[in-house]
Short mmCIF file of N, CA and C in Angstrom, two decimals:
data_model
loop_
_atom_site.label_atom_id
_atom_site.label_comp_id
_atom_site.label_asym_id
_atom_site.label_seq_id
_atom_site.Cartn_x
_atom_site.Cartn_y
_atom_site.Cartn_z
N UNK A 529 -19.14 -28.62 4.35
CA UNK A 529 -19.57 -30.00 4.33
C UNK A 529 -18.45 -30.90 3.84
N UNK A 530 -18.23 -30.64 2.75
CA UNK A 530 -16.66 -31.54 2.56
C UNK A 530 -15.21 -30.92 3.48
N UNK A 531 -15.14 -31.41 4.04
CA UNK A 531 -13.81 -31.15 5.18
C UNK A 531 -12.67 -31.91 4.30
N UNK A 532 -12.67 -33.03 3.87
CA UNK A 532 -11.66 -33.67 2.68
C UNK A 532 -11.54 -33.75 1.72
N UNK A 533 -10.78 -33.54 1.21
CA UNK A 533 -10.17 -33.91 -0.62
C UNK A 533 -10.81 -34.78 -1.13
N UNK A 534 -11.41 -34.46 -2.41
CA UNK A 534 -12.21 -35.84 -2.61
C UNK A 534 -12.14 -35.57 -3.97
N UNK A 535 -11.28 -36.55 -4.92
CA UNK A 535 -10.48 -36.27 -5.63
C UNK A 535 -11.71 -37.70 -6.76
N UNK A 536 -11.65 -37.64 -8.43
CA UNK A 536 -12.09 -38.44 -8.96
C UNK A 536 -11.91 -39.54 -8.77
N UNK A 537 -10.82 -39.91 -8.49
CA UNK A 537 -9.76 -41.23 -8.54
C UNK A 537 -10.65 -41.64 -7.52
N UNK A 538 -10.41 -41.17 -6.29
CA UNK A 538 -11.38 -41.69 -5.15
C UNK A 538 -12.71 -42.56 -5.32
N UNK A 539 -13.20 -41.95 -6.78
CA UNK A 539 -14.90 -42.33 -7.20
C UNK A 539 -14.61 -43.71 -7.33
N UNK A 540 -13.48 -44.45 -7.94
CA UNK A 540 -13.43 -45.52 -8.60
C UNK A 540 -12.50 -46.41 -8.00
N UNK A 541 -12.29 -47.41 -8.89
CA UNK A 541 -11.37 -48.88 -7.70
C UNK A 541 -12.10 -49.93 -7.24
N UNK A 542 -11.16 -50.49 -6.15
CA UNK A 542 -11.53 -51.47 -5.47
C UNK A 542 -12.32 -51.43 -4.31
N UNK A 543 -12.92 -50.39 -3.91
CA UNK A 543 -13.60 -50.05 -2.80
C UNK A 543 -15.13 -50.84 -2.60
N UNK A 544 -15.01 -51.90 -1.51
CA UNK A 544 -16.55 -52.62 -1.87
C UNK A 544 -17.77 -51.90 -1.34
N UNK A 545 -17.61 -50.93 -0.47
CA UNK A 545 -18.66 -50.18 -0.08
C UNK A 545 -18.07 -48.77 -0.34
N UNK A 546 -18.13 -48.53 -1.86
CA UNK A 546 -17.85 -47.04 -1.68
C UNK A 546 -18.89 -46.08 -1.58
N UNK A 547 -19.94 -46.04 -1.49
CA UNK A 547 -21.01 -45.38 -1.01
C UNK A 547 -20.95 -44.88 1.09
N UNK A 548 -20.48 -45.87 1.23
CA UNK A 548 -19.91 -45.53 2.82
C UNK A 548 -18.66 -44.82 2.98
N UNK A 549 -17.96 -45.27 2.27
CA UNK A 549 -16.52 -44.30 2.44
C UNK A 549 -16.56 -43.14 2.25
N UNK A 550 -17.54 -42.34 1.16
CA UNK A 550 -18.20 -41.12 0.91
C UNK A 550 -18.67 -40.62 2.16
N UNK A 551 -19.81 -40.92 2.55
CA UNK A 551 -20.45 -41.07 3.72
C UNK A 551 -19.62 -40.57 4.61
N UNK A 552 -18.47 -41.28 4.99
CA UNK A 552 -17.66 -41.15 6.49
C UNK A 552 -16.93 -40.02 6.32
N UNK A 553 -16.14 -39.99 5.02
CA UNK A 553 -16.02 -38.79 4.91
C UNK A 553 -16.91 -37.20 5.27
N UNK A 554 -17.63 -37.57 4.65
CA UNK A 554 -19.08 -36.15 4.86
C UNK A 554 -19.51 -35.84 6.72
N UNK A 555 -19.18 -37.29 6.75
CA UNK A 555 -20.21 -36.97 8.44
C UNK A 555 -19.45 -36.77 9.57
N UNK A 556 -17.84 -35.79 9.20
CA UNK A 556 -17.52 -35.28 10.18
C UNK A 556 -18.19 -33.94 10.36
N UNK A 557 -18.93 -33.03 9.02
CA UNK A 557 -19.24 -32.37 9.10
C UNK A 557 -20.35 -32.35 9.65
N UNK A 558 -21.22 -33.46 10.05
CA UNK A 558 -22.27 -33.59 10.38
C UNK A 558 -22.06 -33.91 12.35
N UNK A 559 -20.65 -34.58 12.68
CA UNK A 559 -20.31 -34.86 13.93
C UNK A 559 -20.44 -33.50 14.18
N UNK A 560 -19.84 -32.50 13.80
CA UNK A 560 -19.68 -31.10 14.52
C UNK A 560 -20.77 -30.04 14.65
N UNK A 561 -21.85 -30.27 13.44
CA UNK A 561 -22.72 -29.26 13.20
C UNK A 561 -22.86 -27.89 13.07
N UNK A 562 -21.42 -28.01 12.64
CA UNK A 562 -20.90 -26.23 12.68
C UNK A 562 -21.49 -25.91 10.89
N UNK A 563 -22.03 -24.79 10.87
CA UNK A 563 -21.78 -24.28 9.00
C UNK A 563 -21.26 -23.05 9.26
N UNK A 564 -20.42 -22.86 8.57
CA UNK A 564 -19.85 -21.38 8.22
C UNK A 564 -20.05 -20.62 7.61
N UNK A 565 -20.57 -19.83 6.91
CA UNK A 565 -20.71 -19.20 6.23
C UNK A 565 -19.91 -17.26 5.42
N UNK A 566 -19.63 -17.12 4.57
CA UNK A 566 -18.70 -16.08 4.56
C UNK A 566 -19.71 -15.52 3.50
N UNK A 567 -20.29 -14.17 4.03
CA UNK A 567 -20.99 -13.05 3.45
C UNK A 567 -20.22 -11.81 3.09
N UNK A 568 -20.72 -10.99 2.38
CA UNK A 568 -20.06 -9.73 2.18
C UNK A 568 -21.32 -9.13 2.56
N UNK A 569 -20.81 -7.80 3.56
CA UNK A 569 -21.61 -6.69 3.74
C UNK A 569 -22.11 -5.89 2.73
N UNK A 570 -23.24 -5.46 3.13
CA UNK A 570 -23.37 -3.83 2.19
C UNK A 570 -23.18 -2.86 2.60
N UNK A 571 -23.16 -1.84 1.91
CA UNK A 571 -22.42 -0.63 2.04
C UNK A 571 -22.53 0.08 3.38
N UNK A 572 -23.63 0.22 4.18
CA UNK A 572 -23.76 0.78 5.11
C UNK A 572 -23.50 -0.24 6.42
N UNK A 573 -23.26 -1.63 6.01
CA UNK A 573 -22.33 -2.44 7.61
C UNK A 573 -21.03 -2.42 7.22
N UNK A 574 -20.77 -1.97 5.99
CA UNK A 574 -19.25 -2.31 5.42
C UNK A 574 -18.85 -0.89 6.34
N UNK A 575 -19.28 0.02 6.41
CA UNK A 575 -18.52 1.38 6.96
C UNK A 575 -19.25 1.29 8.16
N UNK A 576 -19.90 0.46 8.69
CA UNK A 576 -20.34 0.39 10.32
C UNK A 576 -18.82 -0.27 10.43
N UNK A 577 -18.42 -1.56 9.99
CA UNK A 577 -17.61 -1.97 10.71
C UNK A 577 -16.14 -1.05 10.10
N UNK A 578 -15.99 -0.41 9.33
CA UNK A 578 -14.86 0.46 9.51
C UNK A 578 -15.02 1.63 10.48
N UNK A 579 -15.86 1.97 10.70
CA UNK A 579 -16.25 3.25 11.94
C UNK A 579 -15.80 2.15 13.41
N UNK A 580 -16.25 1.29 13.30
CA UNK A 580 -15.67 0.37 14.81
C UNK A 580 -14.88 0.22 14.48
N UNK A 581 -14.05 -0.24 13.65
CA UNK A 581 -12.66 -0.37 13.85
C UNK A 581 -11.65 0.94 14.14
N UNK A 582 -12.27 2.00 13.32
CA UNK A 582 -11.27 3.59 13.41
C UNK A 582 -11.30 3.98 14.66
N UNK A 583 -12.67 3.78 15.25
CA UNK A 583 -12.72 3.96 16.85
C UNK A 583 -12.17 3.20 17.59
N UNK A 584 -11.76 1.84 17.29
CA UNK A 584 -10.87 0.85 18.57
C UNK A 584 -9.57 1.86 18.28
N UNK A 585 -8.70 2.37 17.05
CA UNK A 585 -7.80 2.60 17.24
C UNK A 585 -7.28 3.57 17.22
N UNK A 586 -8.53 5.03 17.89
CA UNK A 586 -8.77 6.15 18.20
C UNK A 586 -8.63 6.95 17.16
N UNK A 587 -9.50 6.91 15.61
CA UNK A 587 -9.04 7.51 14.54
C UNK A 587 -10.68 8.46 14.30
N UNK A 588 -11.17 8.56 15.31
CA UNK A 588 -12.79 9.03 15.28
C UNK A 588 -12.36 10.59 14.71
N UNK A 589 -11.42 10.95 14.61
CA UNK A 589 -11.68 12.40 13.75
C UNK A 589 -11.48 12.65 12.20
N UNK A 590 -10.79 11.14 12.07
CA UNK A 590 -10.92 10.91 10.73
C UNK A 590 -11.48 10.25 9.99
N UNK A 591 -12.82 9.87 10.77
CA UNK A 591 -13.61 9.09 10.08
C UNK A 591 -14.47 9.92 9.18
N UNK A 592 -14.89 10.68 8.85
CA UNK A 592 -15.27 11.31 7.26
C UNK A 592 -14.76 11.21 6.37
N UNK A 593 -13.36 11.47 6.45
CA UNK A 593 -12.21 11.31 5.27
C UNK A 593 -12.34 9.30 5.25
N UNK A 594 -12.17 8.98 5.98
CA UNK A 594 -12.17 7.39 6.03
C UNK A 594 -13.35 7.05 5.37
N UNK A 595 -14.57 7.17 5.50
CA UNK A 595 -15.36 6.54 4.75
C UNK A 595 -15.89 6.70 3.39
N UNK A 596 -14.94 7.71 2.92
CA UNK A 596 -15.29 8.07 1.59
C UNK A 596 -13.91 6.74 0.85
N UNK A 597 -12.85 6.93 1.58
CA UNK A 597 -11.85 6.59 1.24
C UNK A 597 -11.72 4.59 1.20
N UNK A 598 -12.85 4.13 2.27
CA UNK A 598 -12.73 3.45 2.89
C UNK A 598 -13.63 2.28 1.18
N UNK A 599 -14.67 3.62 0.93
CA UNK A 599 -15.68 2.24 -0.57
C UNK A 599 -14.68 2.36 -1.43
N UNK A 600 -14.05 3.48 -1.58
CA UNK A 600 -12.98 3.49 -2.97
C UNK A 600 -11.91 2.70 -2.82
N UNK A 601 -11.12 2.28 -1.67
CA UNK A 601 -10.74 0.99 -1.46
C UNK A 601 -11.16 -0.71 -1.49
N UNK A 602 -12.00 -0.55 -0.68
CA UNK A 602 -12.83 -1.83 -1.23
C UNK A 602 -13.09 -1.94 -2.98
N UNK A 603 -13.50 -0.90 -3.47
CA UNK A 603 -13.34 -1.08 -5.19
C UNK A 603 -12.16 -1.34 -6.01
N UNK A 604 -10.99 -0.86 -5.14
CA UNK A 604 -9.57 -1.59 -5.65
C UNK A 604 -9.46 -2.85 -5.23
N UNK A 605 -9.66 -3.11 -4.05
CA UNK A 605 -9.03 -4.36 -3.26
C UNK A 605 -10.22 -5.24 -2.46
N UNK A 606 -11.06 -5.53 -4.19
CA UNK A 606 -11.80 -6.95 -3.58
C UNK A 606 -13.16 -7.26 -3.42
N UNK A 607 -14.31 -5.80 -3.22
CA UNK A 607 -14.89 -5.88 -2.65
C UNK A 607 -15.07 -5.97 -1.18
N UNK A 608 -16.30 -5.59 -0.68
CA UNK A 608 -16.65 -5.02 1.07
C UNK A 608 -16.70 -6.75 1.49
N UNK A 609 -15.53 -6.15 2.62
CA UNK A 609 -15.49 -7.00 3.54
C UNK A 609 -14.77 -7.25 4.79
N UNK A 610 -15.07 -7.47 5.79
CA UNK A 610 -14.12 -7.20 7.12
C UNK A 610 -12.97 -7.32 7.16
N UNK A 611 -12.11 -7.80 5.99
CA UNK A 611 -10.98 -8.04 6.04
C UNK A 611 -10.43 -6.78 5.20
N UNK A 612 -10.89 -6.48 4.24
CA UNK A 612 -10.86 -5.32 3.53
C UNK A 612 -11.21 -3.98 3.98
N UNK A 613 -11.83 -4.12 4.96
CA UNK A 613 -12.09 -3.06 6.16
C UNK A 613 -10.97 -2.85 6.95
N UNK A 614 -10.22 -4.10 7.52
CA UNK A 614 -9.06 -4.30 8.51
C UNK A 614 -8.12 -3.59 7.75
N UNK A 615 -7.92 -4.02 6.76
CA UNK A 615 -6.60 -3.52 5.98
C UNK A 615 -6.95 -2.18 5.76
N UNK A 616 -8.04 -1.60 5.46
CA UNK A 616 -7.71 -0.23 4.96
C UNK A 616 -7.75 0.36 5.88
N UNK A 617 -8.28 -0.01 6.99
CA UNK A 617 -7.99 0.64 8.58
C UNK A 617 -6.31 0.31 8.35
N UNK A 618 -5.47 -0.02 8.79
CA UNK A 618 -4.44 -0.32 9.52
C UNK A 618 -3.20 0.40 8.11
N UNK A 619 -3.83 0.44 6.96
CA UNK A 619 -3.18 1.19 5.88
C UNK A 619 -3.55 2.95 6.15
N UNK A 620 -4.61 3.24 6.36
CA UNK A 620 -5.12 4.61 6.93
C UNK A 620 -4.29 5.18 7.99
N UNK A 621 -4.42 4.12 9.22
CA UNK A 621 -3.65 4.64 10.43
C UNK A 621 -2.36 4.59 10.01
N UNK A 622 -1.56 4.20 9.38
CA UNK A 622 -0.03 4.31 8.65
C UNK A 622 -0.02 5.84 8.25
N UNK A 623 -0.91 5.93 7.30
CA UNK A 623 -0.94 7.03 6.49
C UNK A 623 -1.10 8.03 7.94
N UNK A 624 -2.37 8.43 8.31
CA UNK A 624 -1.91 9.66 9.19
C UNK A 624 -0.83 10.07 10.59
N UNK A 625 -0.68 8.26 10.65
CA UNK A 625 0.89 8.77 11.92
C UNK A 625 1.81 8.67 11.45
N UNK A 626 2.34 8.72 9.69
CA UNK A 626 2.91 8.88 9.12
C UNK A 626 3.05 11.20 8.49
N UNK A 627 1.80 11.43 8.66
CA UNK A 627 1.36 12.48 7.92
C UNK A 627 0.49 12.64 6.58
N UNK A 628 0.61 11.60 5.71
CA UNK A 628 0.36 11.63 4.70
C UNK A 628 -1.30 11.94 4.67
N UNK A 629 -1.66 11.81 2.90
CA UNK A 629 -2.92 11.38 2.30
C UNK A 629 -3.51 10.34 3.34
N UNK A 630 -5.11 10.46 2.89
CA UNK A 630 -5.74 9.37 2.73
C UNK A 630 -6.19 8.88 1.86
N UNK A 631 -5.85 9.55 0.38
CA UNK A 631 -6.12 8.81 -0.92
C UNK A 631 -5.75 7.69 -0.97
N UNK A 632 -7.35 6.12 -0.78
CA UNK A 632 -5.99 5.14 -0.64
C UNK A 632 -5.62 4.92 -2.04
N UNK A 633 -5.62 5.57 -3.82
CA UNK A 633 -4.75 5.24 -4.85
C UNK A 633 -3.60 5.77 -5.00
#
């Protein structure tokens, strides 16, 4: 809903209708009618969407080892979330076309 900076200073001054300037500000969000919203999964969509991802990038035989590996990551780095999913996918696939672990500590 706030798309702009809207800073204290702004509250005060010379502004003769500052109740509208507020306003105009706010109602681009209202021109678009978009809301966004950013959720965190739980545990069992958090490793749905790491199982789709290991499978786009043909890692389906290591997905057992991955999903054990996959919450104990998210517990280092952030909490469950698709982005935290991405990364430990693309840190995983390092690791085994590298050879290594999948311990991700």
């Amino acid at each position: 809903r706030h798309l702009l900076r809207e800073n204290f200073s702004d509250r005060e001054g010379d502004d003769i209708h500052h109740n509208d300037t507020l306003q105009e500000s706010l109602s681009l969000s209202d021109r678009f009618g978009l809301t966004i919203g950013f959720v965190n999964p739980d545990k069992a969509h958090f490793l749905d969407i790491v199982s789709q991802l290991a499978h786009q990038r043909g890692l389906d035989d290591f997905l057992p080892q991955m999903e054990a590996g996959a919450e104990r990551w998210a517990t280092v780095h952030g909490g469950r979330s698709p982005r935290v999913a991405q990364q430990y996918i693309r840190d995983a696939e390092a690791k085994i076309r590298l050879g290594q672990s999948l311990d991700p500590l």
